[in-house]
Tab-separated table of C-alpha atoms in Angstrom:
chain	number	residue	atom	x	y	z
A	1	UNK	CA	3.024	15.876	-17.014
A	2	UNK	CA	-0.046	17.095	-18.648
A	3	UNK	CA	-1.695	20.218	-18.212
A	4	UNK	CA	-5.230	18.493	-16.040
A	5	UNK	CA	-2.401	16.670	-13.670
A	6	UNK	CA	-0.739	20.263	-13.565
A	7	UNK	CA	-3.963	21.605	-12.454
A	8	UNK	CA	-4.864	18.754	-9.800
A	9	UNK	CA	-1.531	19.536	-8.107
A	10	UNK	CA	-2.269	23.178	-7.723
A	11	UNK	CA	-5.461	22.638	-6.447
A	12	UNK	CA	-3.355	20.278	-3.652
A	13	UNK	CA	-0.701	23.130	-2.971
A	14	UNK	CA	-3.620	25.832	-1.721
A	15	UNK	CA	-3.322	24.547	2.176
A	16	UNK	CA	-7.149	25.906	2.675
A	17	UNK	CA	-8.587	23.731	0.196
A	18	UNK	CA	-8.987	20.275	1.561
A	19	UNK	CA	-9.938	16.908	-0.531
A	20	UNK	CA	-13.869	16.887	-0.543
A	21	UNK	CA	-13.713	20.790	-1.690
A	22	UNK	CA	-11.402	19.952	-4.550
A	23	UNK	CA	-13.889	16.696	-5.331
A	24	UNK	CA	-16.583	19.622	-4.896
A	25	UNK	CA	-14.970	22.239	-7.359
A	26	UNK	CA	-14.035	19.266	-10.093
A	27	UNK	CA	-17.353	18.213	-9.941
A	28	UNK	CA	-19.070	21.622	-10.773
A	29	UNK	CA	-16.758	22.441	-13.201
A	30	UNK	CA	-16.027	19.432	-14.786
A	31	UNK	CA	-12.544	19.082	-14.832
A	32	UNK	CA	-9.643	20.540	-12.909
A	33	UNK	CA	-8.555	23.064	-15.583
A	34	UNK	CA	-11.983	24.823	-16.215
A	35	UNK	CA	-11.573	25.839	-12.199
A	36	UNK	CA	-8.778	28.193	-13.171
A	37	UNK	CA	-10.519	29.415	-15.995
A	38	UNK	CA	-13.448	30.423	-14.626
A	39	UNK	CA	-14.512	34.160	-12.887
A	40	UNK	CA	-14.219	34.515	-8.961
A	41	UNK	CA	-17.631	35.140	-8.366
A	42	UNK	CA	-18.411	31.546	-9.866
A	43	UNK	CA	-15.525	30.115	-7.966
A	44	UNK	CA	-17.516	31.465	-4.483
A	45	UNK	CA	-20.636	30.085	-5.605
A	46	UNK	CA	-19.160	26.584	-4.076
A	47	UNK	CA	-20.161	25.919	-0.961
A	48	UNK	CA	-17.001	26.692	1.519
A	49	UNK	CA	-14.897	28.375	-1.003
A	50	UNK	CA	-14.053	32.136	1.026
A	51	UNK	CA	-13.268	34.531	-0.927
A	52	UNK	CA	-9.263	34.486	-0.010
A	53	UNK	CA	-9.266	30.839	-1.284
A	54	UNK	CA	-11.020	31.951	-4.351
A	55	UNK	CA	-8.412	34.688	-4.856
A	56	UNK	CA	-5.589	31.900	-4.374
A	57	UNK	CA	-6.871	29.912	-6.793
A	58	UNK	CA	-6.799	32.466	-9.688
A	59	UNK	CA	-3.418	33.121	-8.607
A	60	UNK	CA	-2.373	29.651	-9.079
A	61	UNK	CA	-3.674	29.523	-12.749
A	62	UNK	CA	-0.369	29.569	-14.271
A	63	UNK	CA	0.775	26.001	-12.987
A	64	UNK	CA	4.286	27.543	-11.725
A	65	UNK	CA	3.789	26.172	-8.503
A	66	UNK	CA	2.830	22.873	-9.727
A	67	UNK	CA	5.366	22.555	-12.285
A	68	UNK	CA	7.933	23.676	-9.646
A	69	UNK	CA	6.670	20.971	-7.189
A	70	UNK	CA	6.069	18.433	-10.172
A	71	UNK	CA	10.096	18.920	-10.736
A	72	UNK	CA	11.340	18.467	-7.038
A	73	UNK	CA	9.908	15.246	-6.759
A	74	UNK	CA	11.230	13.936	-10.002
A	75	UNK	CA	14.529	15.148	-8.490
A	76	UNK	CA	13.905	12.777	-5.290
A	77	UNK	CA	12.511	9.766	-7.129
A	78	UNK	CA	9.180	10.797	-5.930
A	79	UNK	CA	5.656	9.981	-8.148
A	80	UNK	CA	3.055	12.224	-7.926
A	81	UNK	CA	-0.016	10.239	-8.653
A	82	UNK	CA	-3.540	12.095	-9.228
A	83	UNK	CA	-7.091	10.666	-9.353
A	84	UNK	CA	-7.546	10.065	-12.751
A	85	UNK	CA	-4.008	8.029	-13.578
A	86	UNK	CA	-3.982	4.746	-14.004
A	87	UNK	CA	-1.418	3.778	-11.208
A	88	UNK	CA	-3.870	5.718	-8.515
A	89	UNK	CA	-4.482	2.698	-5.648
A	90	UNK	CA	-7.603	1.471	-6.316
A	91	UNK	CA	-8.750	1.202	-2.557
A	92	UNK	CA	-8.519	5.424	-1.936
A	93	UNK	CA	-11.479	5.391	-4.828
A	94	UNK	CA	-13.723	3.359	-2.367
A	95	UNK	CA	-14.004	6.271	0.031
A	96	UNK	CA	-16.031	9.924	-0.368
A	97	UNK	CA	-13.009	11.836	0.473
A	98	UNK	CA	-10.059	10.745	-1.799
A	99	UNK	CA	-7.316	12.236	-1.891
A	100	UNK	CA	-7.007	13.872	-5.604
A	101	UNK	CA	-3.599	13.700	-5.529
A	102	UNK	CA	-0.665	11.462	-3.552
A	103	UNK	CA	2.701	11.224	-3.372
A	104	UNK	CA	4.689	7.700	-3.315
A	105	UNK	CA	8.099	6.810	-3.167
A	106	UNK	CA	8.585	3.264	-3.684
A	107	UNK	CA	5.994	0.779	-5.369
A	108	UNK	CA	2.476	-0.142	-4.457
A	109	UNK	CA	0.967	-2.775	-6.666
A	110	UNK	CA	-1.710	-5.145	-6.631
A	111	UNK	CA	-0.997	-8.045	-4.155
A	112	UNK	CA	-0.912	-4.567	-1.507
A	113	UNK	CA	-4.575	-5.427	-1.623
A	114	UNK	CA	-3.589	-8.153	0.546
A	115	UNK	CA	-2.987	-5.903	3.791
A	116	UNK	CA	-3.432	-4.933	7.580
A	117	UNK	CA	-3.015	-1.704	8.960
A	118	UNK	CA	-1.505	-2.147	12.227
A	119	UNK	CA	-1.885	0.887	14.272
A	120	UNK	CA	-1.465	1.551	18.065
A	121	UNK	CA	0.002	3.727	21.189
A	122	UNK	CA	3.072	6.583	20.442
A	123	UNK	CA	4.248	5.140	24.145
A	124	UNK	CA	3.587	1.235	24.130
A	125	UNK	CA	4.490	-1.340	26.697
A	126	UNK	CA	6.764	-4.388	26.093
A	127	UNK	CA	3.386	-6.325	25.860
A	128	UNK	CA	2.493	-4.327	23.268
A	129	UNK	CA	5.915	-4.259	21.154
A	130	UNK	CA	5.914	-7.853	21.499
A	131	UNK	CA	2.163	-8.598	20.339
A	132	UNK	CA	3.115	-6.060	17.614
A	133	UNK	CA	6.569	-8.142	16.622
A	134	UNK	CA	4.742	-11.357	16.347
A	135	UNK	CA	1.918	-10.408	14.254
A	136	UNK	CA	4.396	-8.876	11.667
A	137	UNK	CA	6.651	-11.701	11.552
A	138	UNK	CA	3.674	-14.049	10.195
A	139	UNK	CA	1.993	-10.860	7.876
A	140	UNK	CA	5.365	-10.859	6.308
A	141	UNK	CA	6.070	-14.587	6.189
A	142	UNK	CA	3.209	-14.600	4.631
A	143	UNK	CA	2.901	-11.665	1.940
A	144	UNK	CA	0.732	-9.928	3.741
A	145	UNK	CA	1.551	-6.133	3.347
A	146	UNK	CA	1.845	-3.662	6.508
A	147	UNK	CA	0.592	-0.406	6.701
A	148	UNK	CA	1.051	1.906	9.561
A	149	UNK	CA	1.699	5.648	9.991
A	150	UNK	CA	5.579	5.746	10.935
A	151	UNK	CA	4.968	7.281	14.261
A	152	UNK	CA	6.797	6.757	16.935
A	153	UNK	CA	5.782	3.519	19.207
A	154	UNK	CA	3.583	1.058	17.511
A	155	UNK	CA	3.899	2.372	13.973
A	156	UNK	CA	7.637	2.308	14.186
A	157	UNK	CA	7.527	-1.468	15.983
A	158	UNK	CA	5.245	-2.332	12.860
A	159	UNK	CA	7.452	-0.981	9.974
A	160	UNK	CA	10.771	-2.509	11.421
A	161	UNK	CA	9.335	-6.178	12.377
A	162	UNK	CA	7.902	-6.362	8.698
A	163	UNK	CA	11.535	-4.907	6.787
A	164	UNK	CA	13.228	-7.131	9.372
A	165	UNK	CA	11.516	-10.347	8.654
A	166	UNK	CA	11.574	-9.702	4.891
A	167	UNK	CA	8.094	-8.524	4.264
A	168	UNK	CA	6.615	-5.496	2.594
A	169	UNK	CA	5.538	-2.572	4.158
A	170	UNK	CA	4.002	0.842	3.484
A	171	UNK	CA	3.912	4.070	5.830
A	172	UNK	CA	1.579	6.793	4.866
A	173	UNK	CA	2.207	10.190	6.429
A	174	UNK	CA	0.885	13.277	7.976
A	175	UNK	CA	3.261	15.327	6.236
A	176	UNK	CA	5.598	15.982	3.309
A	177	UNK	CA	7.706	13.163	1.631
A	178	UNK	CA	10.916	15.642	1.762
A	179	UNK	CA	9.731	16.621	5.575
A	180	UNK	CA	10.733	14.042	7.808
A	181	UNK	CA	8.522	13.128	10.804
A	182	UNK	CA	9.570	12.491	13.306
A	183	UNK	CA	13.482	13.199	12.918
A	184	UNK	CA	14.311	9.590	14.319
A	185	UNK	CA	12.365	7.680	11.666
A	186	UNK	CA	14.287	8.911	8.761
A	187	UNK	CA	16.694	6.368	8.216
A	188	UNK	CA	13.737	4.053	8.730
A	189	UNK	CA	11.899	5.700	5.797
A	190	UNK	CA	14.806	5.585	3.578
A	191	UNK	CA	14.691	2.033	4.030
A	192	UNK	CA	11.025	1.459	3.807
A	193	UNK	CA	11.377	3.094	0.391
A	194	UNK	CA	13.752	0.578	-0.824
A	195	UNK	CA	11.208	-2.427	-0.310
A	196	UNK	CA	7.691	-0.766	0.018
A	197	UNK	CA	5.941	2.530	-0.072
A	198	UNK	CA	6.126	5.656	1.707
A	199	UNK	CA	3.393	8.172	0.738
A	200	UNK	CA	1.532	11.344	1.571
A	201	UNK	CA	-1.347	13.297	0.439
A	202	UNK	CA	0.624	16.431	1.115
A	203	UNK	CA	2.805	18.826	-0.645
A	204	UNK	CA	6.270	18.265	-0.590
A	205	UNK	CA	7.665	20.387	2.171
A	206	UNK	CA	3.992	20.451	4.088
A	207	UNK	CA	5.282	19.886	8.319
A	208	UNK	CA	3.388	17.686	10.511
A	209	UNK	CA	0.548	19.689	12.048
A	210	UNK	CA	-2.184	17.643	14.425
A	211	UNK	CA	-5.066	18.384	12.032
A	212	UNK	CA	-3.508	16.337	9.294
A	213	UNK	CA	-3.246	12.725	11.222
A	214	UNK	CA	-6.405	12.582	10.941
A	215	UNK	CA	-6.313	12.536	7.131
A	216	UNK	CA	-3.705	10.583	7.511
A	217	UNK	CA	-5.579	7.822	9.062
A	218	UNK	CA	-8.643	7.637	6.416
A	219	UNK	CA	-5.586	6.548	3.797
A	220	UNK	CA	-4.168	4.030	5.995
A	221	UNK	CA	-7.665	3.044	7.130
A	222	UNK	CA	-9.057	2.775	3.025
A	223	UNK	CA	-5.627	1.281	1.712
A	224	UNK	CA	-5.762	-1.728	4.654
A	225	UNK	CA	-8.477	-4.968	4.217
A	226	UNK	CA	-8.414	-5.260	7.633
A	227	UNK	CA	-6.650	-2.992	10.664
A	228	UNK	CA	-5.437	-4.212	14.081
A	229	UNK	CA	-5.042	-2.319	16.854
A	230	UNK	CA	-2.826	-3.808	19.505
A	231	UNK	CA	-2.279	-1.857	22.225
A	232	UNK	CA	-3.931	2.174	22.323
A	233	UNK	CA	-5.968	4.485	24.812
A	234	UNK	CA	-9.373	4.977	24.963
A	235	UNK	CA	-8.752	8.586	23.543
A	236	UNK	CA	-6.621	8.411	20.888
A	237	UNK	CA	-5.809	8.030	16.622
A	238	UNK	CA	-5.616	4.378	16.687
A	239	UNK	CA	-9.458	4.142	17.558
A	240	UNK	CA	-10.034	6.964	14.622
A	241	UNK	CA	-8.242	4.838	12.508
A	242	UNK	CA	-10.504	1.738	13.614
A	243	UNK	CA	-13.501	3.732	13.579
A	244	UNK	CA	-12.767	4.866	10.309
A	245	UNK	CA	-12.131	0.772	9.027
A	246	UNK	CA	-15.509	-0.043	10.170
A	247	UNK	CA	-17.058	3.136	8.716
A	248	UNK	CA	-15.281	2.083	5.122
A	249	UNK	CA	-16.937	-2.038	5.589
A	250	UNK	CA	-12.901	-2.840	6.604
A	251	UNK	CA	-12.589	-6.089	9.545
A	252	UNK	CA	-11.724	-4.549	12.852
A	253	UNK	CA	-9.946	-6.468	14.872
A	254	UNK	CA	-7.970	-5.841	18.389
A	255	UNK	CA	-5.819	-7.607	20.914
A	256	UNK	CA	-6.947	-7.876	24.459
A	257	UNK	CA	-4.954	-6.791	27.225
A	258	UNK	CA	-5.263	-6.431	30.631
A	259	UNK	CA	-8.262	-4.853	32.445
A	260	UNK	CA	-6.834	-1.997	34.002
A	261	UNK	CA	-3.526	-1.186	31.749
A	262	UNK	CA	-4.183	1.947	29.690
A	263	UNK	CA	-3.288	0.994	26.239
A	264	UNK	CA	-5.514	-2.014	26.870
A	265	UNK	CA	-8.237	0.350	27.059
A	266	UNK	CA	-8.481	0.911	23.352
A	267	UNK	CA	-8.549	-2.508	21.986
A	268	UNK	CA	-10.918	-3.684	24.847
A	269	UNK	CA	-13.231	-1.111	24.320
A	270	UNK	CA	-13.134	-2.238	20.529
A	271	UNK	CA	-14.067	-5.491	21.190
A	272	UNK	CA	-16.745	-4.960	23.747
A	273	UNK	CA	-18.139	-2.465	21.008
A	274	UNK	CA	-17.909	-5.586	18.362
A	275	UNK	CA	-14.207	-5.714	17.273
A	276	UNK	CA	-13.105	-8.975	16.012
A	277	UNK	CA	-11.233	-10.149	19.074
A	278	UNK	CA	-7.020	-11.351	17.536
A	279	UNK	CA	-5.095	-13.392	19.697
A	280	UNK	CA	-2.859	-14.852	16.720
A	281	UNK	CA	-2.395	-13.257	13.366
A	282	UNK	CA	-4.327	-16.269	11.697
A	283	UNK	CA	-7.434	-14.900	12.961
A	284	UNK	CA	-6.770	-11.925	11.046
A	285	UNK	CA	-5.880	-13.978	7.590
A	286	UNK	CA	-8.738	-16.477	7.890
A	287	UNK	CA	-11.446	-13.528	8.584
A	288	UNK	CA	-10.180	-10.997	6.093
A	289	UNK	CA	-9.000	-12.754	2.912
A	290	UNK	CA	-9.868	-15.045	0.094
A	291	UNK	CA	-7.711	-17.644	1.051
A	292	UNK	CA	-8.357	-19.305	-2.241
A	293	UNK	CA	-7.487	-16.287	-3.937
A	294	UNK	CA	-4.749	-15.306	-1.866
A	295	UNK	CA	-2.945	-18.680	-2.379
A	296	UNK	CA	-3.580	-18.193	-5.934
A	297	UNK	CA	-2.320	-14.926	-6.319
A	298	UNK	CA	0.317	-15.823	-4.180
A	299	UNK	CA	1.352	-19.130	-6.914
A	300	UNK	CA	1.165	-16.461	-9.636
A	301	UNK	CA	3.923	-14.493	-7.948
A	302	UNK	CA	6.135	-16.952	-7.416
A	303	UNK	CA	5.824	-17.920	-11.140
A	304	UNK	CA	6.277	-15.189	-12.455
A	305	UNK	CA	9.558	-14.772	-10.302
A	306	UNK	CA	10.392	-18.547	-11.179
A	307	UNK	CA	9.848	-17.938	-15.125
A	308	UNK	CA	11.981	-14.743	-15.020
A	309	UNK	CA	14.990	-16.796	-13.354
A	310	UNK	CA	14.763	-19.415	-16.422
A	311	UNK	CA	14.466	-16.926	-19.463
A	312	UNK	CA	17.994	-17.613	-19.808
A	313	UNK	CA	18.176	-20.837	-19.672
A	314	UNK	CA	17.143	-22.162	-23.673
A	315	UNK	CA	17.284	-25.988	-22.845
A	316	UNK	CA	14.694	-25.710	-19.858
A	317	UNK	CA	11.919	-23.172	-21.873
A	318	UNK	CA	12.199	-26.131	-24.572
A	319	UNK	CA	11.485	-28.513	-22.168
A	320	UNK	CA	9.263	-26.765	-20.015
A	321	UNK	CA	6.860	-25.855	-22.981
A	322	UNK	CA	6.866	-29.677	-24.227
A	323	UNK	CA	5.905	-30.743	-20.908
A	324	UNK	CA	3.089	-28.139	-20.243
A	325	UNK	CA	1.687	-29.345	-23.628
A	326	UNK	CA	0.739	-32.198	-22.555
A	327	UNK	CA	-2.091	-33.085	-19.262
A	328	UNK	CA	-1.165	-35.846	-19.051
A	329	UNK	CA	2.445	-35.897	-18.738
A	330	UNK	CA	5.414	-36.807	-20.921
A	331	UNK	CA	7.782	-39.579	-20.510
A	332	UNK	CA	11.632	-39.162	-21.198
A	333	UNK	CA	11.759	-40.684	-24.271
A	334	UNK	CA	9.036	-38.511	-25.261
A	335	UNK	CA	10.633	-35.358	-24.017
A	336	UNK	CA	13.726	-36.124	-25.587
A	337	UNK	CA	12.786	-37.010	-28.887
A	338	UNK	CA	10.522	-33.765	-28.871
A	339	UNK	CA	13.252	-31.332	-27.736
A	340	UNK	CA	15.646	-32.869	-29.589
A	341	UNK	CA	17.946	-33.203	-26.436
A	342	UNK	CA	19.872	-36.785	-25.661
A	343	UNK	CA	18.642	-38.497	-22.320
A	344	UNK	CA	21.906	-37.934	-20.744
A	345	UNK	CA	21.590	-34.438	-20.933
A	346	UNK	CA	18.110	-33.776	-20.640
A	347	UNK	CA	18.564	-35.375	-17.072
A	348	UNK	CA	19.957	-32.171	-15.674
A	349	UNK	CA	17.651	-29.865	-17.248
A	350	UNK	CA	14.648	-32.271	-15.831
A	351	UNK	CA	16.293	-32.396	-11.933
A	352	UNK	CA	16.844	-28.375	-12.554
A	353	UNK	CA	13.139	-27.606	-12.763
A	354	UNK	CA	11.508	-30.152	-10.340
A	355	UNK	CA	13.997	-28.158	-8.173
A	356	UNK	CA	12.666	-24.922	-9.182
A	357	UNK	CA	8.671	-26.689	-8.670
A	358	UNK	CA	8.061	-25.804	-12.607
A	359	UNK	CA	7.414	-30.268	-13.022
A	360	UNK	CA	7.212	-33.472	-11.259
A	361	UNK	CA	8.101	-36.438	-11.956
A	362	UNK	CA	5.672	-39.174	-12.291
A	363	UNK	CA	6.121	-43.135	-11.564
A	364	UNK	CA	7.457	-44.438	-14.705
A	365	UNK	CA	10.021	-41.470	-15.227
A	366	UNK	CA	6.672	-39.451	-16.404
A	367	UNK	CA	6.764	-35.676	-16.438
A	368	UNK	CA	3.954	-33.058	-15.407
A	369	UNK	CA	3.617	-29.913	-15.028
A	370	UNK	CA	2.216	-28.180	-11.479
């Protein structure tokens, strides 16, 4: 870890200062190192920097802290990503208060872009764990990634119908990776690490507190293409979250409920106030996405998964490369001659990749590629 990363972390570890005075400080000083460097007095002359953050700062020039926090997470298979590296998720960059520096355990990558942040009430109602259950079942059928919070109610429902249907899903947290919050989700993080994301703005060890859900929320909010709520009250985080979509030119959408349930409040008001209104999941799919360059993306994948399985397999590459040659397909004698491969064995190697969708065959025991 280089020394600016060093310094970007121990800006993060002072609690007082938050992400836009960070963005404030790199900006006047031009990078995060010259900060240490440079006297108090200049330090103060940022707008919101007191005089006891000031003084934590120069106590923080030596990078111990970071180096000590930059160690415990390579200890618990945690990255610590900052602004300026490459693997920093695109999306946060989008909004005016970034995060300078997150924390990830497990794997974001780019077909993530392809996501809904499904958020809703701590205390939800069968309706709503059922609504919840549905939607997840077809955003994970469908590579479509999940993002919620890992609270308790809706959050939870969200995580465990994606992992349980076999899709991808990422929780992004009001606290520390190595603090777990709330106690009864942390088997369910362990797991969502193995086939998504967890990850956190905060320091390692940082405890929940009710000022940083909030924070929280712009992540999930900025990281989503669209967010659903489906079931909330009037007053609560879900409708920050939602706000916070629309503020960042994100689809809002929200299921209906009844009239006069309370966590129908939320996602009525939304949609009297001009939330898209979801009664399946393909509304959400058809509004928010490309699906021309979903569909796309979503052939590449499966390529790329499809080529990996035949890398071992000589015969097929051969065969596979003769036929791709070619636009207008190859015929068996063809294929054969070229590969140097007798009919009666290049039969099996053919049947093996139309299987796999790498070729069809044509009328006239023609090959192409698709």
């Amino acid at each position: 870890m280089n020394e600016r990363q060093l310094a970007i972390i121990a800006l993060n570890l002072i609690i007082e200062l938050i992400p836009k005075k960070i963005i404030s400080l790199t900006e006047y000083f031009g990078s995060a190192e010259n900060i240490f460097t440079a006297d108090k007095k200049e330090i103060k002359n940022i707008a919101g920097i007191a005089d006891e953050t000031a003084e934590n700062i120069k106590k923080s020039a030596d990078f111990k802290a970071a180096e000590r926090e930059a160690k415990l997470a390579e200890e618990n298979g945690i990255k610590i990503i900052t602004y300026l590296d490459d693997d920093y998720p695109e999306p946060l960059k989008s909004i005016v208060d970034y995060p300078p520096v997150i924390y990830m355990k497990g794997n974001y990558d780019k077909q993530d872009k392809y996501s809904v942040s499904v958020v809703g009430s701590r205390h939800p109602t069968n309706y709503g764990r059922l609504v919840t259950s549905k939607f997840c079942k077809y955003f994970a059928e469908n590579n479509i990634t999940t993002i919620s919070g890992l609270a308790s109610g809706i959050d939870t429902q969200t995580h465990v119908s994606t992992l349980e249907n076999g899709g991808k899903t990422i929780a992004v947290l009001g606290n520390g990776l190595l603090d777990y919050y709330p106690k009864e989700n942390k088997k369910l993080q362990n797991e969502i690490y193995q086939k998504g994301a967890v990850i956190s703005e905060f320091p390692l060890h940082q405890r929940p507190d009710k000022i940083n859900f909030p924070r929280r929320n712009r992540i999930v909010a900025a990281l989503s293409k669209a967010t659903l709520v489906t079931e909330a009250a009037l007053k609560s985080g879900s409708l920050i979250t939602a706000d916070l979509a629309a503020e960042y030119g994100k689809d809002v959408f929200a299921v209906p409920g009844p009239l006069y349930a309370k966590y129908s409040e939320g996602p009525n008001s939304l949609i009297k106030n001009g939330a898209f209104v979801a009664l399946k999941p393909e509304d959400i799919s058809e509004q928010s996405f490309s699906m021309f360059d979903f569909m796309a993306d979503m052939r590449k994948q499966r390529n790329k998964k499809k080529e990996k399985k035949l890398s071992d397999n000589k015969d097929g590459l051969k065969v596979l490369k003769i036929i791709k040659s070619s636009f207008n397909g190859v015929s068996l004698d063809e294929i054969s001659a070229a590969a140097e491969i007798p009919v009666a064995d290049l039969s099996s190697v053919l049947l093996e990749l139309e299987l796999d969708g790498f070729i069809k065959e044509m009328p006239g025991q023609t090959y192409i590629n698709v």
